[in-house]
PDB file of C-alpha atoms in Angstrom:
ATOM      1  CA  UNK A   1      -3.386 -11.741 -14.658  1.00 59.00           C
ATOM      2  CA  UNK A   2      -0.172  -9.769 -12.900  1.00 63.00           C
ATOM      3  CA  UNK A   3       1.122 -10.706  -9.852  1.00 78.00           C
ATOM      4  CA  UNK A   4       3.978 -10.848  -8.218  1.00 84.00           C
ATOM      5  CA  UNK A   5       5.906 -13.034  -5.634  1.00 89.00           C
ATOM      6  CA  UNK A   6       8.030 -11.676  -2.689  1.00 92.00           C
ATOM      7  CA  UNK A   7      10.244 -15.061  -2.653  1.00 92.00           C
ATOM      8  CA  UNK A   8      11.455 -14.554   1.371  1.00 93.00           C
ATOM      9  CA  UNK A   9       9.181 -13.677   3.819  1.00 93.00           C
ATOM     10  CA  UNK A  10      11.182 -13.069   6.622  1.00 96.00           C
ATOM     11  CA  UNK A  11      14.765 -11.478   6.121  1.00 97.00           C
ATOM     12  CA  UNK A  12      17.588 -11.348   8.237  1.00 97.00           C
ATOM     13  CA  UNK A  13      20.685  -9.205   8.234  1.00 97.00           C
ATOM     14  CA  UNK A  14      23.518  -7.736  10.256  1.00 97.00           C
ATOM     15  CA  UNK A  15      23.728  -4.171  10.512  1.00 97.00           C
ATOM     16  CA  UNK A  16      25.974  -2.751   7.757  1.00 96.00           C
ATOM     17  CA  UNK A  17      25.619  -5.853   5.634  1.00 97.00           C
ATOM     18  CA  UNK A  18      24.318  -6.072   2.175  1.00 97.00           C
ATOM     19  CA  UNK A  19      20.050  -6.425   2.198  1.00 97.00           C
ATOM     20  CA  UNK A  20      18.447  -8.359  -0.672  1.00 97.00           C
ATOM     21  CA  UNK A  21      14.857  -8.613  -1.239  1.00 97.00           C
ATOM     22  CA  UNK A  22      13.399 -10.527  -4.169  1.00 96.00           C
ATOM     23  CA  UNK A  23      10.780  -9.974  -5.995  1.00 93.00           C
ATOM     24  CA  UNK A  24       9.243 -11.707  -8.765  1.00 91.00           C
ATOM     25  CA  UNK A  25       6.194 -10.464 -11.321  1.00 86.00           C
ATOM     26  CA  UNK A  26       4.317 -12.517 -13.938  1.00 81.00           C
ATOM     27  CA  UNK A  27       2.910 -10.132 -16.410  1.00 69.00           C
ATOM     28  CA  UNK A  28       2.591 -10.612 -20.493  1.00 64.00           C
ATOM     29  CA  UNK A  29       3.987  -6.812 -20.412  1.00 62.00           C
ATOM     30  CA  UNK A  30       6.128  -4.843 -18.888  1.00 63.00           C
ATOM     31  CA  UNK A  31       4.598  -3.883 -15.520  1.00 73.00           C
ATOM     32  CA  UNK A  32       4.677  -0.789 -13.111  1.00 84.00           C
ATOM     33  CA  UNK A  33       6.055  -2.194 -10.339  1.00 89.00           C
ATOM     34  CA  UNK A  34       6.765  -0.051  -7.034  1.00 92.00           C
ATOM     35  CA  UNK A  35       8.441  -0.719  -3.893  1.00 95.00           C
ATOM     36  CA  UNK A  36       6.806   0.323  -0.715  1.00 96.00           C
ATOM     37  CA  UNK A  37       7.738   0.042   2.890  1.00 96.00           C
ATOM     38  CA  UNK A  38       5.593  -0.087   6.269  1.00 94.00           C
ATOM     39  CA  UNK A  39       7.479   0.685   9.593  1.00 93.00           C
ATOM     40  CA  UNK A  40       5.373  -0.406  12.146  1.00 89.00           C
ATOM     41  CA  UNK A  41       2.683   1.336  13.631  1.00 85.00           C
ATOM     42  CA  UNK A  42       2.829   3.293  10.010  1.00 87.00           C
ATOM     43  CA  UNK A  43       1.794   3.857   6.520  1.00 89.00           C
ATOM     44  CA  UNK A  44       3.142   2.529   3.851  1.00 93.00           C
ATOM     45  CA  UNK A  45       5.858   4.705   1.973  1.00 94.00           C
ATOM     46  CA  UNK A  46       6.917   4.634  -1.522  1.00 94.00           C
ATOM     47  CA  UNK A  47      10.501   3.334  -1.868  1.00 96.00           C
ATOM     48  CA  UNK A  48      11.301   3.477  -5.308  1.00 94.00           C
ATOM     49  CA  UNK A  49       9.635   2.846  -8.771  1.00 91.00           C
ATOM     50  CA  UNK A  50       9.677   1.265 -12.177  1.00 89.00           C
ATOM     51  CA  UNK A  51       7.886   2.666 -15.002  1.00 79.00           C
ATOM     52  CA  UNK A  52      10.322   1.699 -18.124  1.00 76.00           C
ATOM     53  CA  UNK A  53      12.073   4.325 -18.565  1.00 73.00           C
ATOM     54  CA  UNK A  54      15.304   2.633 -16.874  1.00 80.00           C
ATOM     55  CA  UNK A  55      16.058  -0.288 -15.471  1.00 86.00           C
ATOM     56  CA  UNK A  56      17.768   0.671 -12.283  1.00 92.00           C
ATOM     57  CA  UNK A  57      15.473   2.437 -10.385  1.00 93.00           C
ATOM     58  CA  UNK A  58      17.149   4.349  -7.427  1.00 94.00           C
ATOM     59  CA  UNK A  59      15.009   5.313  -4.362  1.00 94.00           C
ATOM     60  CA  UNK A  60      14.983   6.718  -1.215  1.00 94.00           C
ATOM     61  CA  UNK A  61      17.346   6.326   1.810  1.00 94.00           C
ATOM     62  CA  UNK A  62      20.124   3.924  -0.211  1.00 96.00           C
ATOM     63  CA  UNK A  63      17.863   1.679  -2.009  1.00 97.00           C
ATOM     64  CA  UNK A  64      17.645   0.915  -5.519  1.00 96.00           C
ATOM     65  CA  UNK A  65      15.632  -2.346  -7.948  1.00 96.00           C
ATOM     66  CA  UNK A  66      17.231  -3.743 -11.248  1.00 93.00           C
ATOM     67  CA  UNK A  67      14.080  -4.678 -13.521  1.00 90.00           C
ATOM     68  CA  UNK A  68      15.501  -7.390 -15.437  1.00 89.00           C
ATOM     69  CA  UNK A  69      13.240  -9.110 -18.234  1.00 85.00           C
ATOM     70  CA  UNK A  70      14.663 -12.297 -18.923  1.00 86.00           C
ATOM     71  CA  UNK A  71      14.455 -13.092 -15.178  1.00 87.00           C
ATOM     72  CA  UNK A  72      10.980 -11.224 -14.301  1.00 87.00           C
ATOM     73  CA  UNK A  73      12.677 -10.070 -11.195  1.00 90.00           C
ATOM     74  CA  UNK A  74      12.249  -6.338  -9.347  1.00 92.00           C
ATOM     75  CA  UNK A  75      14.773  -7.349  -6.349  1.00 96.00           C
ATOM     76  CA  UNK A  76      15.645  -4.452  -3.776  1.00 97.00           C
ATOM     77  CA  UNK A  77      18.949  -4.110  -2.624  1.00 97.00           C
ATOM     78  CA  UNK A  78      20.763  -1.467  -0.243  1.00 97.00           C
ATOM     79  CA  UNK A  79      24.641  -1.635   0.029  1.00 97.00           C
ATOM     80  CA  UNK A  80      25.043  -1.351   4.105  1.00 97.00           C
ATOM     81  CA  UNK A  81      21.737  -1.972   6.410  1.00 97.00           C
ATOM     82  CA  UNK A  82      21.017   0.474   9.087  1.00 96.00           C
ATOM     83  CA  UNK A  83      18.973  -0.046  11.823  1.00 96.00           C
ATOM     84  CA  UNK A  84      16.359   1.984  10.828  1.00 95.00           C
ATOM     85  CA  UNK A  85      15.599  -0.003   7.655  1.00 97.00           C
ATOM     86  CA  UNK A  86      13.880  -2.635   9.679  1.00 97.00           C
ATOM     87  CA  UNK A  87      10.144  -2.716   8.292  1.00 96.00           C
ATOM     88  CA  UNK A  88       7.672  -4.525   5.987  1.00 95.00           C
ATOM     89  CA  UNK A  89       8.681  -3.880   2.562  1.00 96.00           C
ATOM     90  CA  UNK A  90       6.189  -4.775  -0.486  1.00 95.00           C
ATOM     91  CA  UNK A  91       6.694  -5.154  -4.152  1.00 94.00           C
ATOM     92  CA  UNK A  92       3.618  -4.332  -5.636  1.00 91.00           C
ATOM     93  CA  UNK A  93       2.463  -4.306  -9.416  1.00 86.00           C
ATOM     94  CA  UNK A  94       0.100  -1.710 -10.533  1.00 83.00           C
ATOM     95  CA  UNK A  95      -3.191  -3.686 -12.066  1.00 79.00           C
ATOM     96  CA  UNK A  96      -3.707  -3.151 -16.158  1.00 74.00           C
ATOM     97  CA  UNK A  97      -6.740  -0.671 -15.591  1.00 74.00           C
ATOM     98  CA  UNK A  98      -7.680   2.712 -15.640  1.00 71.00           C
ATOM     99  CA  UNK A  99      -8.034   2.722 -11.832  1.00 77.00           C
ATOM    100  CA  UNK A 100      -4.636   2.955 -10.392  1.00 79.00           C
ATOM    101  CA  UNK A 101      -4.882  -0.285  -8.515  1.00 85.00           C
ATOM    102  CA  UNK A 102      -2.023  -1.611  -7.070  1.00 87.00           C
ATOM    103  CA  UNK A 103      -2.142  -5.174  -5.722  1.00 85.00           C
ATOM    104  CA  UNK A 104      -0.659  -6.317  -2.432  1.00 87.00           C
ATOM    105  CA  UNK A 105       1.072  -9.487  -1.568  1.00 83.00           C
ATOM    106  CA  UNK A 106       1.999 -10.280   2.219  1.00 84.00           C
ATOM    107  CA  UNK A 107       5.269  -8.873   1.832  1.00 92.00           C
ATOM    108  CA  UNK A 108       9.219  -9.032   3.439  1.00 95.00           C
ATOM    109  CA  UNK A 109       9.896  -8.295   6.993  1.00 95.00           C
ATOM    110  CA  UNK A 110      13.640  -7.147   7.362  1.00 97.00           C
ATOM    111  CA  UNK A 111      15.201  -7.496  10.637  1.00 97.00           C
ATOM    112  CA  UNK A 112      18.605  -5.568  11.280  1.00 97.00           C
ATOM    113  CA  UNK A 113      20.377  -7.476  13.533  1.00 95.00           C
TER     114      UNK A 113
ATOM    115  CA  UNK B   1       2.803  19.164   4.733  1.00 61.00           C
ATOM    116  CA  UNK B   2      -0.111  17.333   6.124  1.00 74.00           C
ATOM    117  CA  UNK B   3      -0.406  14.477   2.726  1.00 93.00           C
ATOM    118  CA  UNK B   4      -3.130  11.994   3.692  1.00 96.00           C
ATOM    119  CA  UNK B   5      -4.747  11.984   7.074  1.00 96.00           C
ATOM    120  CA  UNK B   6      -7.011   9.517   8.920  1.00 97.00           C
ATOM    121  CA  UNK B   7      -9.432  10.603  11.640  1.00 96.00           C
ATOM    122  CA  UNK B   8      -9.522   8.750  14.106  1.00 96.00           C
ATOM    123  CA  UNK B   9      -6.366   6.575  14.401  1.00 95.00           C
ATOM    124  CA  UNK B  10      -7.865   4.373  17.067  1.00 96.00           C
ATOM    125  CA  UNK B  11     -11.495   3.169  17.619  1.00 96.00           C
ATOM    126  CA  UNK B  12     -13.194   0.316  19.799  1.00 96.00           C
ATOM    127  CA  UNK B  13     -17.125  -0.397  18.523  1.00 95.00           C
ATOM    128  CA  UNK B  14     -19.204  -2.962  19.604  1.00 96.00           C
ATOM    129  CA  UNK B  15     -21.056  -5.209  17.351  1.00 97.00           C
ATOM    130  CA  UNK B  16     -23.939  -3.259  15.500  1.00 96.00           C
ATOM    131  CA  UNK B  17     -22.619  -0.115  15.682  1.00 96.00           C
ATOM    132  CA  UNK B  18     -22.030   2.568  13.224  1.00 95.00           C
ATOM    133  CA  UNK B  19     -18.861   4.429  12.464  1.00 94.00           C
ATOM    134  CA  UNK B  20     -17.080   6.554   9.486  1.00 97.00           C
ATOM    135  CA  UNK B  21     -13.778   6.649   9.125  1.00 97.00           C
ATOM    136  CA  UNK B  22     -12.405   9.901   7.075  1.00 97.00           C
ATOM    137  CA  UNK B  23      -9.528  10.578   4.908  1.00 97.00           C
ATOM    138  CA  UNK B  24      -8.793  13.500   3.516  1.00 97.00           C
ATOM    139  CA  UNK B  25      -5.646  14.761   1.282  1.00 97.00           C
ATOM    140  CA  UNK B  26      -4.092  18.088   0.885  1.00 96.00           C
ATOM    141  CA  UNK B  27      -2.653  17.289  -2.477  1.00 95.00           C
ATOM    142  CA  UNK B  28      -5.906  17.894  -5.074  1.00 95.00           C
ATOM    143  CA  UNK B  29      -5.289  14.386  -5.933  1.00 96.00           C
ATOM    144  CA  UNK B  30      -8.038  12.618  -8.042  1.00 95.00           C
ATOM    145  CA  UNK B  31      -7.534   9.023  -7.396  1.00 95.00           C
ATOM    146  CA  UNK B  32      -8.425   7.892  -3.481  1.00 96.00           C
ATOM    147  CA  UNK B  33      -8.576   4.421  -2.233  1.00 96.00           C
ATOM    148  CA  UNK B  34      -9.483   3.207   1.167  1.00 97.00           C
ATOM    149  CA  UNK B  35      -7.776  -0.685   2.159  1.00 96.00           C
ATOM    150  CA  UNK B  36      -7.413  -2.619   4.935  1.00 96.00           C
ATOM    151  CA  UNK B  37      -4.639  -4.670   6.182  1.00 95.00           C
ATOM    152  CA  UNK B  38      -4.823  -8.186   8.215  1.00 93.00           C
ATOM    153  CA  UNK B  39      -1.836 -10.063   9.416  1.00 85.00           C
ATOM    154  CA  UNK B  40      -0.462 -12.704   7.142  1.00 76.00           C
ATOM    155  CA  UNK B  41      -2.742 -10.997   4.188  1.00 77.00           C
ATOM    156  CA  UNK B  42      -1.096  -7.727   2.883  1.00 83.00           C
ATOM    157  CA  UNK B  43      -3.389  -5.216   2.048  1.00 91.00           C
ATOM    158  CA  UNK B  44      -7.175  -5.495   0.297  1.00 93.00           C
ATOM    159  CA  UNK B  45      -8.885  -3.024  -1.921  1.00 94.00           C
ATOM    160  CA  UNK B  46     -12.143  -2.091  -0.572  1.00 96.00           C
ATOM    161  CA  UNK B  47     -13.316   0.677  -2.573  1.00 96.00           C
ATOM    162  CA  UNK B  48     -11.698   3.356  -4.654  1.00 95.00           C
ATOM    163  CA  UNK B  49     -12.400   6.449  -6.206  1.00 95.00           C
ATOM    164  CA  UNK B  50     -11.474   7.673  -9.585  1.00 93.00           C
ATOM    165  CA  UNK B  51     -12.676  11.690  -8.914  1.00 93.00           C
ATOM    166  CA  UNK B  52     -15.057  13.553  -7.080  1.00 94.00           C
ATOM    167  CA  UNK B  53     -18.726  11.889  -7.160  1.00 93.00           C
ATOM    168  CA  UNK B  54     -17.773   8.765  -7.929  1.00 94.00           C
ATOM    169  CA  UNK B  55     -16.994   5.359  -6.525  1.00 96.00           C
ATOM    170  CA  UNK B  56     -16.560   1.758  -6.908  1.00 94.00           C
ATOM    171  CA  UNK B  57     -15.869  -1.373  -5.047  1.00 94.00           C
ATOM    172  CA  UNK B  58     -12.588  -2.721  -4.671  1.00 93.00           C
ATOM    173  CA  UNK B  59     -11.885  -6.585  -3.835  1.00 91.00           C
ATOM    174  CA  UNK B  60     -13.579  -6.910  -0.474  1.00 95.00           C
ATOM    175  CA  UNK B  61     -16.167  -4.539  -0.217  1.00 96.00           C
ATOM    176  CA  UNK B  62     -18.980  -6.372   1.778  1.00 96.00           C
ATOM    177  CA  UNK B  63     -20.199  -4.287   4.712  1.00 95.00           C
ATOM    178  CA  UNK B  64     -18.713  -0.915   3.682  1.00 97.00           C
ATOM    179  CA  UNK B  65     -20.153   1.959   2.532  1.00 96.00           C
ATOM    180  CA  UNK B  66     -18.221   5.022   0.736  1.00 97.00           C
ATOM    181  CA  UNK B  67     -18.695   9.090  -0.119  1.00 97.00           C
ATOM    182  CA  UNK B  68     -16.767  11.095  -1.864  1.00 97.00           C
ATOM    183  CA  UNK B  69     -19.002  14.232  -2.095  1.00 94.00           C
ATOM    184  CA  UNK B  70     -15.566  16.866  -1.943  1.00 95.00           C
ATOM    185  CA  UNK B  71     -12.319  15.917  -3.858  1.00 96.00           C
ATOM    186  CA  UNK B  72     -10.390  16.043  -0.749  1.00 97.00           C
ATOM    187  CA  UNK B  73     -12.654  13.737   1.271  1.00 97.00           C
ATOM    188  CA  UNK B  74     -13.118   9.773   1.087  1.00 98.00           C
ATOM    189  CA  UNK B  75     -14.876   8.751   3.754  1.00 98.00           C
ATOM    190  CA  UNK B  76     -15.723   4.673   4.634  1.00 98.00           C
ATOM    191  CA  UNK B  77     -18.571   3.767   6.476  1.00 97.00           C
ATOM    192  CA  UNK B  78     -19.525   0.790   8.086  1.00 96.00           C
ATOM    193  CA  UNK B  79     -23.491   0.543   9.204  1.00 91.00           C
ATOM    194  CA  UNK B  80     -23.207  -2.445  11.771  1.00 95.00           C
ATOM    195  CA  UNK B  81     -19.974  -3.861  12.731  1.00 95.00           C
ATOM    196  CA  UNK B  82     -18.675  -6.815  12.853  1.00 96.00           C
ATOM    197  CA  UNK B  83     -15.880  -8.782  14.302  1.00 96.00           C
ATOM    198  CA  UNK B  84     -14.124  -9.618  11.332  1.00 95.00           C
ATOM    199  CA  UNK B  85     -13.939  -5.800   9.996  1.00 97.00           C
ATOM    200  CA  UNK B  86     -11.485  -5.971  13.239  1.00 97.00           C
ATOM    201  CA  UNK B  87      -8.612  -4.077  11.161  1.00 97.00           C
ATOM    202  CA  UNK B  88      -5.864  -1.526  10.082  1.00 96.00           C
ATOM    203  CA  UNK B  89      -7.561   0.842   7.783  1.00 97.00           C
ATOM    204  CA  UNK B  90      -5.533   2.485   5.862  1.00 97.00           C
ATOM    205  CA  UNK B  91      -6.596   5.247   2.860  1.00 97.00           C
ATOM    206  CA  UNK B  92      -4.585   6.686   0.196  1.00 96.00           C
ATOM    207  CA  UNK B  93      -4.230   8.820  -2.689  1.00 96.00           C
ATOM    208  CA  UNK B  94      -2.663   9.412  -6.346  1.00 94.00           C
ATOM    209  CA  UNK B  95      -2.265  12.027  -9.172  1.00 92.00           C
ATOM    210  CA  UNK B  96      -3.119   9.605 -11.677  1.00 87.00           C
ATOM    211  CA  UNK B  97      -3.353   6.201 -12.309  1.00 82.00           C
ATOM    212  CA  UNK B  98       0.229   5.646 -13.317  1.00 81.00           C
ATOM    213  CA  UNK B  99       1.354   8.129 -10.152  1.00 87.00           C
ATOM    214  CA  UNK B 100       2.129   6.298  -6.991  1.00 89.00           C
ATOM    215  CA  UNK B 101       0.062   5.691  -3.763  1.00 93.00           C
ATOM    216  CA  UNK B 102       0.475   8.398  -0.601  1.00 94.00           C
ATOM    217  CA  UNK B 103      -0.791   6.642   2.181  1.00 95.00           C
ATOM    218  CA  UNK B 104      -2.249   7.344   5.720  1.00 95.00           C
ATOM    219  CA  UNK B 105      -1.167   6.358   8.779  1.00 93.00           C
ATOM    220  CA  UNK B 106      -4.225   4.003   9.103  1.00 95.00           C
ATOM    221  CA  UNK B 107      -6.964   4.056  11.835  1.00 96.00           C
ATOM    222  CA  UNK B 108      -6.774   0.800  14.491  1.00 96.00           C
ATOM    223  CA  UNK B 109     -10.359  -0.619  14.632  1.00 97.00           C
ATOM    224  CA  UNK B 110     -11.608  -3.851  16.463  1.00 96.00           C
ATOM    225  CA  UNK B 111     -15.116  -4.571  16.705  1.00 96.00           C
ATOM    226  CA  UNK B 112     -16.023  -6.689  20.505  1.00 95.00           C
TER     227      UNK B 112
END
């Protein structure tokens, strides 16, 4: 079965600092993995997303994930944290079906200090 | 661009009652999926659609009901509530099944 682990579920950073947010899948295959954030009182909103056709993946507002194979990682970075980037942020796996499932773990919280 | 809207986005109900949520999408999408989100729990599937006329259950589907008799409509139902459907409901849509999520801003429901 896929999954995926968010290893930190609370994050903590200074404004203009480097953010890290690791994520880690277990999959026989290469996966579809996105990157969604929540801001509260909100939907969720698609960050970024890996489909195979690169490895970096570079999404909205500064963001970008490395898919690396050898470490089954998907982590998000961002250079310089803004205030604004303070939010739930899920790394989610899309299920092997024909029914576009995606499957939720509890997710990061990123606080910009 | 409107994307995915929820009607309503806040809703008290007592015990036994009846309430639909709706969804609909602006974006002829095919795929529609209504979840809900708990704290400490991320969010659970509780039914999906793969195109107009049909449905199916999702992970946690107990106590819900679902329609989708238009492609732009998903509606959830729920024919006597309960406490513990106390929740964020949120409902989205995709192209395909390889095309991301667009998601709602969820409807705020808690059940006395």
């Amino acid at each position: 079965a896929q999954s995926v682990t968010q290893l930190d579920s609370h994050v903590s950073v200074s404004e203009g600092t480097p953010v890290l947010l690791r994520c880690n899948y277990s999959s026989s295959y290469s996966p579809s993995l996105f990157w969604y954030v929540q801001h509260p009182n909100k939907g969720l909103q698609l960050l970024l997303k890996y489909t195979s056709a690169a490895t970096l993946v570079k999404g909205i507002n500064g963001f970008e994930a490395e898919f690396k194979k050898s470490e089954t990682s998907f982590h998000l970075t961002k250079p310089s944290a803004h205030m604004s980037d303070a939010a739930e942020y899920f790394c989610v796996p899309r299920a092997p079906s024909n029914t576009g499932k995606l499957i939720f773990g509890q997710g990061t919280t990123l606080q910009v200090k | 661009n409107a994307g995915v809207t929820q009607t309503p986005k806040f809703r008290v109900l007592k015990t036994g009652q009846s309430m639909t949520l709706l969804c609909a999408q602006d974006m002829n999408h095919e795929y529609m999926y209504w979840y809900r989100q708990d704290p400490g729990m991320g969010l659970r599937l509780i039914h999906y659609s793969v195109g107009e006329g049909t449905t199916a259950k999702g992970e946690v589907p107990d106590g819900y009901n679902v329609s989708r008799l238009k492609k732009q409509n998903f509606l959830l139902g729920l024919e006597s509530a309960a406490p513990s459907q106390t929740s964020v409901y949120f409902c989205a849509s995709s192209s395909g099944r390889n095309q991301p999520q667009h998601f709602g801003d969820g409807t705020r429901l808690s059940i006395l």
